[in-house]
Every structure is written in C-alpha cells, then in structure tokens.
C-alpha cells in the first residue's frame, strides 16, 4: 500500500476504492484519448514532409531527401566531404541501416556498437518523425544505442518518409503497443536539432554537450 | 443624490467616482458625467460613496474590504449600470467583489452586481455603442493601459477607438505599453525602490513615444507616472482620458504647473 | 539552500544598484517576452492547448492517488525502483543511500529545481561525494557558488566575462592564452571539461518535467544534451521528482510539451525531450543498469487540500517571471530562495513559512501579467493576495500599516466623516502645493517622494464641488 496515495486520499477527502473515480481513471488510461491536435499536423503527407524539413532547417539541421536506400551511402559520403569530416560512421544493429549498401564507398569505415568519446559520427534511425515541430523519435536499444545520439560531434539520422507523421500522438503509435500503451524502450529520444544552449547571455550557441551537427536523411 | 434626466427610457447609470478622483482630480468625475450624459444616460452620483475597498483587499484585510464592498453594493444596486472612470476600481467591483463576498450573505448579490459594472470608456463603446467623439484635440498623445483595466476588464481598444475619432489627435504607442507602471496601490509605498525602478522604465518608454501628452484611464497610475515625469523635469503632460474625450482639458495637467496658454481644446 | 527571503527589501535594493545585473536583466527581459509572443502567434491553437493542459493537470491532481498507484505499478514492471520521500531530508538521505550502495564517488547532475529545493548538492557533498552540475547554466553557478536566479535559465544574471574569469580560476590546465572571449568559446571549453565527468560518473541524477503514469516513464526536456549524457553514461540513473509531475498518458504529456517550451523559451519544442522507462534492457549495449525514482512530497499533499492547490499545476516554464516587472527589475536572487518570481511568491511561503517570506507575496503590484501568460492558468495574483490575507490574519503587517488601513476603512465606512475630513484637507493640500501642483516632499509620504513628485489635489473634492453645483442649480 502506497502511503503517499493514502495521504493524498485523505487530503482530497476521498476513499480508496471509490468506484466512480477508479472508472474515470481506468477510462482515461484505456481510451488512449487524444487532446487537441494542431491543424499543422493534419495536412497531407507531402505537406507534412515539407513542413518536417522546414522545421528542422529552422533549427540548424540539414536535411537530405533521397529516393531509395541505395542512395544513402553516397549521401553520407557527400555530407562528410562537404563538411570535411572523417570517413567513418558508427551505428547500431538497426535493420534498415543494416540494409544500406556501402560497397561503393570503399573508404568509408562502418563501426558498430555504442558510442565512446572517440566516435566522431553516428548514424541512427528514427522510428517516427513528427512534422509539427520537425521532431525525430529515436528508440534506444541494440538497434540504436542511446549514446550514439549524444556523444559524437555529428549525428546523422535516417528516417523513412512513410514514418513521418503529423503529430506526436501519431508518432507514439509507431512503437509496438501492448494492452495499455506502447511498450517503451529504455529511452525514447525526441530530437529536434543539434544540441544547443543559450545559457550565456542568452546567446544561442549550437553544439553544447551533445552533437554540434545534425543531418537528417529521409528515405523514400 | 443628484439626478440628470435625458429621457425616461435612458439607462440609469450610477457613477462611482472613485476616491482618487474625488480627492485629487474632480474634473475627471465631471468629465465622466458629461460623457455619459452625452451618450444618452441618466447619471446619478450617490453621495454616500467613498472607497471601493481595494487598499484593504490587496493588503489582506478581507474583513474591512468586505464591509466597504457591502456599502458600495447597497449604494449602487438600484442602477441599471455602475460606471467608474477607473479600470482598477471597476475591476474591483466587477471581478473581485464576487470572490470577496463569496462567504457572506451577499454572495449572490455580488454576482448580479458584477454584471452591471463597467469601466467608463468600455461602457461608452461596448454598451452605449458610442463610435466617435465629435471634438478636437490637436496633437500627439500616447496611452498607458493600466493593468487592471487591461487584464481584468480587457479595456484596450475602446479608449483608442474614441481617441482616434477625435479631430487632430494622433495616437503614438509607446514601447512595451502593456508593462505595469509600478503604482500598485500600497505597493509603491511599501516597496518604493522597486516601484521607482518600474516607473523609471515606464517613463523612458513614454518619452520614447515622443508625444507631449500621456493619457490613461486610471488616476492612481497616472499620478505615479506624472510624479516621476515631473521629478525628472519631463515636459510630458499627464491627463485622464476622460478629460480629453469630454473636452475638459483646461485644468493644469496632473502634477503640472498652471499655464495661461492652456485650454486650447474646443 | 539557505533562505534570504527575510531580507527581501535589502536584497532588492542591492539588486537595483547592481549595474551588471541590471544589464543582464535588460537583455533577458525583452528576449523571453518576444520569443514567447512569436511562438504563440505561430501556433493558432496555443491558447486552446493551454486550456487542455490545465484540464489535464487538474484531472490528474484530483485523481493523484490513483495515477500514483498506476505509475508505481508500471515503474516496477519496467524494472525501476521507487523511493517515497515525505520530506526534503528523506529525499536527500535516500539518494545518498543509493550512491553509497554503489560506492559512488562522482555524481553528475542534470538541471533539477526539485534538487535545489531539497538542497541535494550540499547534502551529497557533505557526505564526501563530488557533484558536478552539467547544464551549462547550472555549471556556471556551481563554480560561482551561487543559487540559480531563474528556473529555466539559472545563470541569466551572469555576464560572459564573469564566466571567463570563473573558468580561468577553476579549470586547471587551461592555457592563459586560450581565447575565451565569446560565448561560443566558453561553451566549447565547458563541453570539453564536462566530457570526462560524464564518462567517469558513477551516478547520474536528473529531474523530471513529467512522470507518465500509463507507462511508468519520466520525461526530461533539455537543449544541451547534458541530461541525456548524465542519465545514459552513468551506471545508475536517479530521477528526483515531486508528485505534482504526474500526468496520465503519453498523449497528455504530448499536449503539455506543446505549451512548455513555447512558454519558456519560445522554441516550438526543446532540442531534446527524453522519455525514460526503467533501466537498460537485457540486450541493450548502453544505458544505466539501475533506474531509481525518488518521489518527493515535501508539503505538496497538504497543499493539495488547501488554498494553493492550483499552484500544483505549475509546469515550471518560467513565463511568469519572464513577464514580471518586479522580477525584471530585481532578478531572481532577491527573492531569497529556490523559486523566484510570481510562482516563487506563491510557493515559497508554503515551504518556508510566512514569517520568513512575507515580503514575497506582498512585493507585487498584482498587475496580472503573470496570470495572463501562465500556460497553466494559475491565478498567481489571487494566490498572492491569499497569502496577504493569511499574513494579515496572523497579525503580520507592521502596526503602522495596519493602523492606517484600519483608520482609512473606519473613515471610508462613514461617508459623512469621510467627506468632512477630505473636504477640509484637500483644499489645504492644494493650497500648500501652490502653482506647482505637486509636492517634492510630504511627511508620511517619503516612500513616494524620494523619487517622484506627489501630485497635489486640484482643490475642492468632487463631492464638495458637486454639492456646490447642486446648490447653485448648475446640475
Ligand atoms: S506559474 Fe505558470 S508561468 Fe509560472 S512557471 Fe508555473 S506554469 Fe510557468
């Protein structure tokens, strides 16, 4: 018996087992009810993708849209050359990333595993993207070790166009669901841009403790 | 009790003069009467009125505030409308009396009463449907939205609409116009340093509006700003908006010297 | 943190004289206000979302016992540990115990106002642990041994040159010729310094912006990524959160997230919003092995039953202080304790007692701007007034103030007396003031007249003039 709960009941002047209250809470949890969804999240898919890109570009993120998975490797190589970055990426065991064909990029080193302080560039995969704010949903796990999202200076995130949805609520639906809600991994990271701070004199600086560069590749 | 009849069907308006207008600047009260009469109201001024109880209420003396509130309701309950040339006092009557009296026998009465209370300019525009004021005021003015009127009663566009309609008047908005002037009733006496910093910023913004006249709808705030402007040697003249709307700007401005060239308004 | 709220007036006076602080406040004031206004304008549904957010919070608080039980169950199912702390002291002890259990020496910390509330750093440091704040703002004030002056931007009062001086003082191995002249260079330096700490930490402590009952999840909202490094690299993640952080579902959290950053910094969403559920999973390659949530009451249950329960809806966005003209004038430190600004004026008396904090709810013009911008619709001015009533009922205000108010009320209740007295006094005052129509000084009004002139009455009162006009048949 949780002593806080009984204290709260005393403060609220209610009894344990009050059927109406229990029903109310059960219903609220079981309904998966949505609150108001902003109109900007209810557009057609193409508009949602455009908005998604726009929102990300507003927060110092670069975005590339490629037609097919076969184009990803060359896009990464291009990005590294343009930004004068080492030709290496570290990634997890994500199935989509595993399907990337690196054969044409012979000088690109692919490492796998969680990030260490020494890794410069990570490649992760977002299971969903919310167009309303240009937000990538990345689930931690063996597919995407969480440190990959935060330790390297450059983070490249891969997302399938069809995983771009309007609102956060739709993004949650892309997780595997159980009876009461999504089965949560250790962390779901909602990422909207490279790390930043305005803690010194309100001056916005990109690249605080996390990545200084974020590049998003939309596939499909 | 004084009565002014325009017609039998004219709305019966009780004018709540407010204590600051009564004590410091009666012309505002007369200007309000004039405007209300011109708008077709039958205006009465109950002589038994004093203070709305706000100083006590905001100082935590609920009991004293309740006693005064009950008196106000008693004196004004018989009118169709109760109008005050102050957003802060009207706000007290309208938005705070129901809360203040909720645990008394007057709870219900306070709720009904609240519906009848209006700040002067919003009453003229929203209830009397006054669109224009047929008078001159040559020159630029800037306008301070006093907090209670602005945020409790949503008075913002009404005084501007009436001022805009006056011939020759040019309205220049000041930067950060919605910021408090630092008056706050007893606040300015209890925390004079902070109040001074606030009114200092306000006056800088008033100056930045580059208008020779500052208007507003609340005498307390106007006295605060006028006092600061006067101390700083600013030439900006401060008046209550009702004085201009009613064509009664021939008195010296608040805290300002008498000058022979005044009274140019027609 | 030791309160200095009792000397609020003196704190305020010092703050007003402090040129550096005034400069920082000026930059801050306009920045936050404009950014929020822009963000609000860009989302047509903003106000409606705020209202829904309020309803979510109200619903949760009314069923807090039940959501707490659901949360507890879900947290346990995900492998997390719940610790209930009735008081600040208990919370500190529980956290220290967790640290001891894993022989910890180095603790990294993300930003948490609740940790400030319970004085966690002091407690852990006294026990011999090294505690490193990793949010840049918090790191800076930790070096300066200062409390935060703002709940969102803790170092908003510090200038870049001061940060440079602090870094040079504390960061050994920093070559003297290293350029630290601009914020970017300072951020880079802090990033490098803190890298080692993240990687070597034994414990990572974060706060929580929300706790989601449906999934047993804690949520943090950050921009720097420090919170995520803190909670992902250390083998043990401790969340310190108060009971009012609970929300029912992920969808409810999503609604609140839509208004939080927009209200706080004007961002549409912060760079990172992290949902953490339990420790690392068996197949995971990184993440903490243990996940503890220390749930703090510290008077909140009592608050739930009392006059100030609405304040429990607060999501700590800081909009009320960003828009407060008093905060903008004196900054956060003058309030003397963890929570500054209007929400501090409402919360701190519950934590510290009215005797210590009486000035806080009194030092407001009740201008209402805080209420106007509060996304949770908390009627902060009404709550401040409620504290004033309690203060008055407890005989708090000085005799002088009480007597003058009583005298005023006595006279105001008797219109004949009121008119007699004022009818005599006002013309006298007017005469005194003469053609200048103001006083530069007046006995008993020195608070006003030290910095302002006091406008003089025009002459006769309205009431005497009215009666005169009536007698003369002019009306
Ligand atoms: S009181 Fe309202 S405005 Fe202030 S921090 Fe809390 S939620 Fe934000």
GROMACS .gro file of C-alpha atoms in nm, chain C residues 15 40 63 73-74 85 94 100 130 135 171 187 190 216 238 259 380 400 421 432:
model
   20
  501UNK     CA    1   1.996   4.424  -0.695
  526UNK     CA    2   0.228   3.178  -2.950
  549UNK     CA    3  -0.704   1.164  -0.903
  559UNK     CA    4   0.300  -0.040  -1.085
  560UNK     CA    5   0.428   0.048  -1.430
  571UNK     CA    6   1.029   1.080   0.030
  580UNK     CA    7   1.754   0.812   0.007
  586UNK     CA    8   2.657   0.458  -0.112
  616UNK     CA    9   3.184   1.505  -0.581
  621UNK     CA   10   2.372   2.201  -1.752
  657UNK     CA   11   3.986   2.493  -1.493
  673UNK     CA   12   3.057   2.671  -2.439
  676UNK     CA   13   3.268   2.370  -2.080
  702UNK     CA   14   0.592   0.447  -1.570
  724UNK     CA   15   1.837   0.858  -1.025
  745UNK     CA   16   0.298   2.452  -2.450
  866UNK     CA   17  -0.099   3.396  -0.935
  886UNK     CA   18   0.185   5.140   1.120
  907UNK     CA   19  -1.234   6.532   0.660
  918UNK     CA   20   0.017   7.415   0.014
   0.00000   0.00000   0.00000
